[in-house]
PDB file of C-alpha atoms in Angstrom:
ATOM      1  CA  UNK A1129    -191.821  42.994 167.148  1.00  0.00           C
ATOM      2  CA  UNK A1130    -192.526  40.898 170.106  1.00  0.00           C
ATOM      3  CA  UNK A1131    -190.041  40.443 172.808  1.00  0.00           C
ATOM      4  CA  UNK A1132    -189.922  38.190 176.254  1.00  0.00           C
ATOM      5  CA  UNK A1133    -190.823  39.601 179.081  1.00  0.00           C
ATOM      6  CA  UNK A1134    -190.502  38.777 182.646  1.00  0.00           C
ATOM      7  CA  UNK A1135    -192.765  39.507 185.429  1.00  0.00           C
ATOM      8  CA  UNK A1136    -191.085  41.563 188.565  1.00  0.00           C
ATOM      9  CA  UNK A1137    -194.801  42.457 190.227  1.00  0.00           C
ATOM     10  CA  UNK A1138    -197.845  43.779 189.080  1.00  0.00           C
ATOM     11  CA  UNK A1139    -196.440  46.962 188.246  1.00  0.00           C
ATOM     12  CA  UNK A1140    -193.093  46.016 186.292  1.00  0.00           C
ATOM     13  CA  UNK A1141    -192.204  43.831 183.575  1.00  0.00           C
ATOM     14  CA  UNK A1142    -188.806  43.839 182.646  1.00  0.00           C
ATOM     15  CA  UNK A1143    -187.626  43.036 178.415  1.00  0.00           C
ATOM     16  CA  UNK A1144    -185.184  42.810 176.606  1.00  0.00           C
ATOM     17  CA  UNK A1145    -184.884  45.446 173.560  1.00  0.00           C
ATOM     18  CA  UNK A1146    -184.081  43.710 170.257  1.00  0.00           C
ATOM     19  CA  UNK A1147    -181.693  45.363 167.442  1.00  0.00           C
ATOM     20  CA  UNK A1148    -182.976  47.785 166.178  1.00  0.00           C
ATOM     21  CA  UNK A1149    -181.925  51.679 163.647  1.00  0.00           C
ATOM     22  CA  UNK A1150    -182.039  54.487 165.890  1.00  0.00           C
ATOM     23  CA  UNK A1151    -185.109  56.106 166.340  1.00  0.00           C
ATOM     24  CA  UNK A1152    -187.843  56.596 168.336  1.00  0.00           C
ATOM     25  CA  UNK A1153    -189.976  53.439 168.690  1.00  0.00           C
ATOM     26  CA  UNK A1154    -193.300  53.101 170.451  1.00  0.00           C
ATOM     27  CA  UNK A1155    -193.725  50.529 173.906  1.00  0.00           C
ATOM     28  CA  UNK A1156    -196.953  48.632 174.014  1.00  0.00           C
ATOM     29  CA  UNK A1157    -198.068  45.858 176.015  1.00  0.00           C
ATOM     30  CA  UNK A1158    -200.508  42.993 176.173  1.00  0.00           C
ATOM     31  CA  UNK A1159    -201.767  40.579 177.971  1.00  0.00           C
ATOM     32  CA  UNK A1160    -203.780  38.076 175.572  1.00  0.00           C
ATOM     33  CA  UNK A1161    -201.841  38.787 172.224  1.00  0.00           C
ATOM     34  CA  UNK A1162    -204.788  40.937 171.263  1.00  0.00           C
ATOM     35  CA  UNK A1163    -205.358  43.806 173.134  1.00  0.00           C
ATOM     36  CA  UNK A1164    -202.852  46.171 173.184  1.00  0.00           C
ATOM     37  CA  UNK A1165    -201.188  49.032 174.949  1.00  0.00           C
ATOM     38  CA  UNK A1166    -200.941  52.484 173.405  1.00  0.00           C
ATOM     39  CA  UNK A1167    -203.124  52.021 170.441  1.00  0.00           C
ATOM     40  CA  UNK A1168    -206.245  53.821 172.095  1.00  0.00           C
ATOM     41  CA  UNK A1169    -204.243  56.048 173.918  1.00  0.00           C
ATOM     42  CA  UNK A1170    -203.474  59.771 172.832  1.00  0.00           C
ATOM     43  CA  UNK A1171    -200.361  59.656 175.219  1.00  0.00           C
ATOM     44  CA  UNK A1172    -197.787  56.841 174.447  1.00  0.00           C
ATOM     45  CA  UNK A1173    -194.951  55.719 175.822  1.00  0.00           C
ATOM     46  CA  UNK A1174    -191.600  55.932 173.483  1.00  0.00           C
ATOM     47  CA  UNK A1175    -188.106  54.266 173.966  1.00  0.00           C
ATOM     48  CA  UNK A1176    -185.078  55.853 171.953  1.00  0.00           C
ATOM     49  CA  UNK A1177    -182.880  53.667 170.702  1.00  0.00           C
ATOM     50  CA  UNK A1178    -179.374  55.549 169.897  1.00  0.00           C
ATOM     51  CA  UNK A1179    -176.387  54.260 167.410  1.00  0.00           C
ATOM     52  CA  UNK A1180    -174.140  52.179 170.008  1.00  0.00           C
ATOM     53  CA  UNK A1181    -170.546  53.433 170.229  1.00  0.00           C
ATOM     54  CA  UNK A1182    -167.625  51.592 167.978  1.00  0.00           C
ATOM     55  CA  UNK A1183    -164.170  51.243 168.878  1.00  0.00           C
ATOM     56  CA  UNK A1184    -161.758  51.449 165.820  1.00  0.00           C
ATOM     57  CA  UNK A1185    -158.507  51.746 167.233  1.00  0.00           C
ATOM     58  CA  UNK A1186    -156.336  52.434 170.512  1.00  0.00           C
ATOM     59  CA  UNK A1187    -152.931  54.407 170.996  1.00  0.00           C
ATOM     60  CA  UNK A1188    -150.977  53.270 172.289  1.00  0.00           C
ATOM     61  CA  UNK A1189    -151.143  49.589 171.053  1.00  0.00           C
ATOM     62  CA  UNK A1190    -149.367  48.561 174.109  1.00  0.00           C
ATOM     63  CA  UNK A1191    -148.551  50.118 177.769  1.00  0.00           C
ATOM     64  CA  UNK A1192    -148.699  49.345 181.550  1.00  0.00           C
ATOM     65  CA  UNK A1193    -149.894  50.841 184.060  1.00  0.00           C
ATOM     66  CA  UNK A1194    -150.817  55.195 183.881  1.00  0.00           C
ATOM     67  CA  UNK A1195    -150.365  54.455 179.818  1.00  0.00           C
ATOM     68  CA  UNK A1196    -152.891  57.268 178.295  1.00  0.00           C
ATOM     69  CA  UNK A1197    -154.950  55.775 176.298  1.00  0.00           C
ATOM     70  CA  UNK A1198    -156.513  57.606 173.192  1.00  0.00           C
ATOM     71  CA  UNK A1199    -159.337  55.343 171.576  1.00  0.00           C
ATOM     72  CA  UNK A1200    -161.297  56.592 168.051  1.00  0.00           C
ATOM     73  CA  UNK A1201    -164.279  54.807 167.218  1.00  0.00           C
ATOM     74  CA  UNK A1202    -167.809  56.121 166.557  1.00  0.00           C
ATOM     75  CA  UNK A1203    -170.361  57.931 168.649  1.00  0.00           C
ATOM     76  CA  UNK A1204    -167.828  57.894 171.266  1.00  0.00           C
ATOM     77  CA  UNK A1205    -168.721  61.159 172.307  1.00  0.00           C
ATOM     78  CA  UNK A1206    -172.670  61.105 171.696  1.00  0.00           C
ATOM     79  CA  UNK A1207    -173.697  61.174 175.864  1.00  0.00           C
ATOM     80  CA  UNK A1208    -173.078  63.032 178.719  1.00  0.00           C
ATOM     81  CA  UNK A1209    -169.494  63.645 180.222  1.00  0.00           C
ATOM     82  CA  UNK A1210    -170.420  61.664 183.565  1.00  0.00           C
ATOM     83  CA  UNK A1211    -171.483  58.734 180.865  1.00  0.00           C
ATOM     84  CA  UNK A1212    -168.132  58.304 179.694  1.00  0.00           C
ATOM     85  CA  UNK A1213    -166.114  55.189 180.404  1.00  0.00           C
ATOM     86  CA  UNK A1214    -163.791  53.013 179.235  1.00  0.00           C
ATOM     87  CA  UNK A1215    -163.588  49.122 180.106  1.00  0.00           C
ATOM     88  CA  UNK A1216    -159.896  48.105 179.765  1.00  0.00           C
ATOM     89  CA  UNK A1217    -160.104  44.334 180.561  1.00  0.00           C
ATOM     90  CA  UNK A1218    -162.633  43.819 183.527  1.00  0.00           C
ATOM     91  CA  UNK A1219    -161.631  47.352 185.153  1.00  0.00           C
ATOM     92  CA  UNK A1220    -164.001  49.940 184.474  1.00  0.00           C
ATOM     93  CA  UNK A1221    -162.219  53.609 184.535  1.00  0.00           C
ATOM     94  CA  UNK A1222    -163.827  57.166 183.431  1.00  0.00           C
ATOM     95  CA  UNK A1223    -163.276  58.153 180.065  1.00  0.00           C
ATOM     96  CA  UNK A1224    -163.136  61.838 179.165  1.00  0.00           C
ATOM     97  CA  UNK A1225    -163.552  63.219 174.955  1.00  0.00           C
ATOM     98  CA  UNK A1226    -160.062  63.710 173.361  1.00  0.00           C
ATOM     99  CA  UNK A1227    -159.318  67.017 171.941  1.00  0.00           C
ATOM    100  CA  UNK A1228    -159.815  67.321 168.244  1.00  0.00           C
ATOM    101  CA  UNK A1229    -155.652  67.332 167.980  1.00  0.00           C
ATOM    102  CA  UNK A1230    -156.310  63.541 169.028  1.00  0.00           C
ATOM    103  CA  UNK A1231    -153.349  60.746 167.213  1.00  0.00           C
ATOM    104  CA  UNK A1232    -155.628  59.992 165.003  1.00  0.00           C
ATOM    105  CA  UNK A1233    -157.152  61.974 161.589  1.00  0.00           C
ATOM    106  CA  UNK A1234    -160.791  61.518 162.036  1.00  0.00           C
ATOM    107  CA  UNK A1235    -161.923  59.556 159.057  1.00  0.00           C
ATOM    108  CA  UNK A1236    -165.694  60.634 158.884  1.00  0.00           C
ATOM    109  CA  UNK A1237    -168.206  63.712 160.743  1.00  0.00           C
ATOM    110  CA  UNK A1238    -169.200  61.138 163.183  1.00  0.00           C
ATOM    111  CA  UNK A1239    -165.530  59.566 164.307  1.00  0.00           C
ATOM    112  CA  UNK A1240    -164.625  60.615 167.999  1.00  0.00           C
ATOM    113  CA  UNK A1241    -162.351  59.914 170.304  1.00  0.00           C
ATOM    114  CA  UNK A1242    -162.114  59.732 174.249  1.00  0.00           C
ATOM    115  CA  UNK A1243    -159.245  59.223 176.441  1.00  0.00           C
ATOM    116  CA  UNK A1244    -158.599  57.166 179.591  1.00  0.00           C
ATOM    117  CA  UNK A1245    -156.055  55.583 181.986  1.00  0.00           C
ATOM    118  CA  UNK A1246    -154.912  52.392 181.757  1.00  0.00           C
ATOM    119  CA  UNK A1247    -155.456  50.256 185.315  1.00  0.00           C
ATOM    120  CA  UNK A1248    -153.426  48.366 187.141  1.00  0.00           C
ATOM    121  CA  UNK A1249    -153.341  44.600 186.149  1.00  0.00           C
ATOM    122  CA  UNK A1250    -151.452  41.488 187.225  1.00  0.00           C
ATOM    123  CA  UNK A1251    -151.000  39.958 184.205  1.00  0.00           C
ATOM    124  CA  UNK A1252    -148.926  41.581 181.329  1.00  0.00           C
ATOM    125  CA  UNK A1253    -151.650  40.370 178.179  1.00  0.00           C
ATOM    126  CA  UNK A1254    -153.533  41.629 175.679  1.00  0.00           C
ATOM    127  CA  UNK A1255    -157.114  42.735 176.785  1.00  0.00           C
ATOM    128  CA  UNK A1256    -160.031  44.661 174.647  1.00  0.00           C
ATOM    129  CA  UNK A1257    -160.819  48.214 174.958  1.00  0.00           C
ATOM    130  CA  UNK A1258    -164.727  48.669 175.551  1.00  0.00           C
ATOM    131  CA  UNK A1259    -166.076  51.926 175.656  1.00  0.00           C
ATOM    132  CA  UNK A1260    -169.541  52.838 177.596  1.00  0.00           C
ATOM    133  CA  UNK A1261    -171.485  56.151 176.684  1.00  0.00           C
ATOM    134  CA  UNK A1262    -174.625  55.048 179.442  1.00  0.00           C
ATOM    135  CA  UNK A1263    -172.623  55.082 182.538  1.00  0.00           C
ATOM    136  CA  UNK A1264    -171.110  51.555 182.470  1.00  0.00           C
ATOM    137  CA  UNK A1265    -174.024  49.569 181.892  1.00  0.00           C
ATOM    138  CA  UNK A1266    -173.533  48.076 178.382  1.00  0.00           C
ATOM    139  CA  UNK A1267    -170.212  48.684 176.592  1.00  0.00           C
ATOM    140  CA  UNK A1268    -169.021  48.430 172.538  1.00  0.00           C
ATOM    141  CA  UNK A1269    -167.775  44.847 171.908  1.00  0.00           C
ATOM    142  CA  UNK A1270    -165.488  45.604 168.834  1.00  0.00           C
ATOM    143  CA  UNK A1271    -162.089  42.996 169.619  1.00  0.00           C
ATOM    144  CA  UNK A1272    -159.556  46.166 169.796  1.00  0.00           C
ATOM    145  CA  UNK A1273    -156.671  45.746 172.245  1.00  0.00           C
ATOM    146  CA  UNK A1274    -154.289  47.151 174.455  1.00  0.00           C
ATOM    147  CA  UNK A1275    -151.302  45.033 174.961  1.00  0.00           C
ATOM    148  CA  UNK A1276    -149.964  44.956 178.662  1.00  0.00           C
ATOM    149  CA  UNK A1277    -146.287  45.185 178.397  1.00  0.00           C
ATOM    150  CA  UNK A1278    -143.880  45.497 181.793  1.00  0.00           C
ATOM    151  CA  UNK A1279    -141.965  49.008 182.192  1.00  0.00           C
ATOM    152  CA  UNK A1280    -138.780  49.544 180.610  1.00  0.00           C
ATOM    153  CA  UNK A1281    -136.310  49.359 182.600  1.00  0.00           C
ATOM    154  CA  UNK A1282    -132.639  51.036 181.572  1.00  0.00           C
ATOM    155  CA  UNK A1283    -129.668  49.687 183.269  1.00  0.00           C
ATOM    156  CA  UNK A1284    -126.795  51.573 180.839  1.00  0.00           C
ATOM    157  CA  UNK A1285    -125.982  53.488 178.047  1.00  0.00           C
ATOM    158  CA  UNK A1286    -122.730  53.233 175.969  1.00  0.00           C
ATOM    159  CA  UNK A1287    -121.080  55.802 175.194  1.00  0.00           C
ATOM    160  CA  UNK A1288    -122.072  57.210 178.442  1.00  0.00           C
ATOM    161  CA  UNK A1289    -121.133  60.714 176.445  1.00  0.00           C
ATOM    162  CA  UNK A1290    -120.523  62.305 173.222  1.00  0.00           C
ATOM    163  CA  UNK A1291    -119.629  65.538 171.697  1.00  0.00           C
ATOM    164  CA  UNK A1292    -121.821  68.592 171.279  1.00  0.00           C
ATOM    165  CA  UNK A1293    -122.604  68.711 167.719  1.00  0.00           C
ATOM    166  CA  UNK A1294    -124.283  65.302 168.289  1.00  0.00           C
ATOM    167  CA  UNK A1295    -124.482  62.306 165.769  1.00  0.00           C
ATOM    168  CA  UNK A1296    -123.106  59.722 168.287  1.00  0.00           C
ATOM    169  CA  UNK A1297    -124.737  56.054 168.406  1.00  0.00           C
ATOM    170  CA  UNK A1298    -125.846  55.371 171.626  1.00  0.00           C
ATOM    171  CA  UNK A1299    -126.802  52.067 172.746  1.00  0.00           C
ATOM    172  CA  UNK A1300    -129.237  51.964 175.572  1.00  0.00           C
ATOM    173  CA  UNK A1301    -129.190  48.363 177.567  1.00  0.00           C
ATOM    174  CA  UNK A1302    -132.189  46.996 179.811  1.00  0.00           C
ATOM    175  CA  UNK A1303    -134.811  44.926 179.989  1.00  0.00           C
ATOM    176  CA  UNK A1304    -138.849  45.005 178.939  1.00  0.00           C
ATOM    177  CA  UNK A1305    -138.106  47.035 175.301  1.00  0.00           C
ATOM    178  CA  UNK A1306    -140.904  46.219 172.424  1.00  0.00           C
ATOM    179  CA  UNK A1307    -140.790  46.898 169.128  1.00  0.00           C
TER     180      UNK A1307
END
């Protein structure tokens, strides 16, 4: 199919790739709509186009700051380590692949999962996990999210004992508990 391109100089042309099944696709160009690149040649040029990495899920749902976060999706794993991040909001940190012991049951041959740390933000609000297997250049866009939530904080606990054989209720008082 024919794309847009735009002229850099007379040796570049830069495109945009339209949607596409993975495979290997052929890159011609022309110049008058007739005459194209590649068709004579013996040598042509290929682009790859791979299945883009889907976020299913996160855990935990919600966190703060340091929270490990364990996200499944699909072809999470399909790139090179250094590839790996995750986009947590607008912060871009390095993702790593999650053991095979991961939170989750995989649910087909191709579900993966990666881990990464949750950044620093000023806001406590939800914001969407993204996951990048090129290096941070395009990421999944699949609206799963991490919910920011402020530290607990304990201030008491009544009883402040109980016996040895256990089975005493213990209420634990502070501030920033979820559900």
């Amino acid at each position: 199919s024919w794309v847009p391109t735009s002229y850099v100089n007379s040796t570049t042309i830069i495109c945009e790739a339209p949607a596409h099944y993975s495979a290997n696709v052929h890159v011609d160009v022309t110049m008058n709509g007739v005459d194209f690149t590649g068709r004579k040649e013996t040598r042509r040029i290929s682009f790859r186009y791979d299945e883009a990495p889907t976020v299913r899920r996160v855990q935990p749902e919600h966190g703060g700051f340091g929270t490990t976060l364990i996200v499944e999706g699909l072809h999470l794993n399909d790139a090179p380590l250094s590839q790996l991040r995750c986009r947590v909001g607008n912060s871009i940190v390095v993702a790593v692949p999650h053991s095979s012991t991961s939170a989750f049951s995989s649910t087909s041959a191709s579900s993966s999962s990666v881990s990464c740390i949750a950044p620093s933000l000023r806001s406590m609000e939800p914001v969407p996990i993204e996951i990048s297997t090129d290096g941070g250049k395009t990421f999944s866009h699949n609206n799963v999210q991490f919910h920011y939530v402020a530290r607990p904080i304990i201030t008491h606990v009544a009883p402040s004992w109980g016996y040895d054989v256990g089975g005493t209720s213990i209420s634990v008082v502070g501030r920033n508990f979820v559900d």
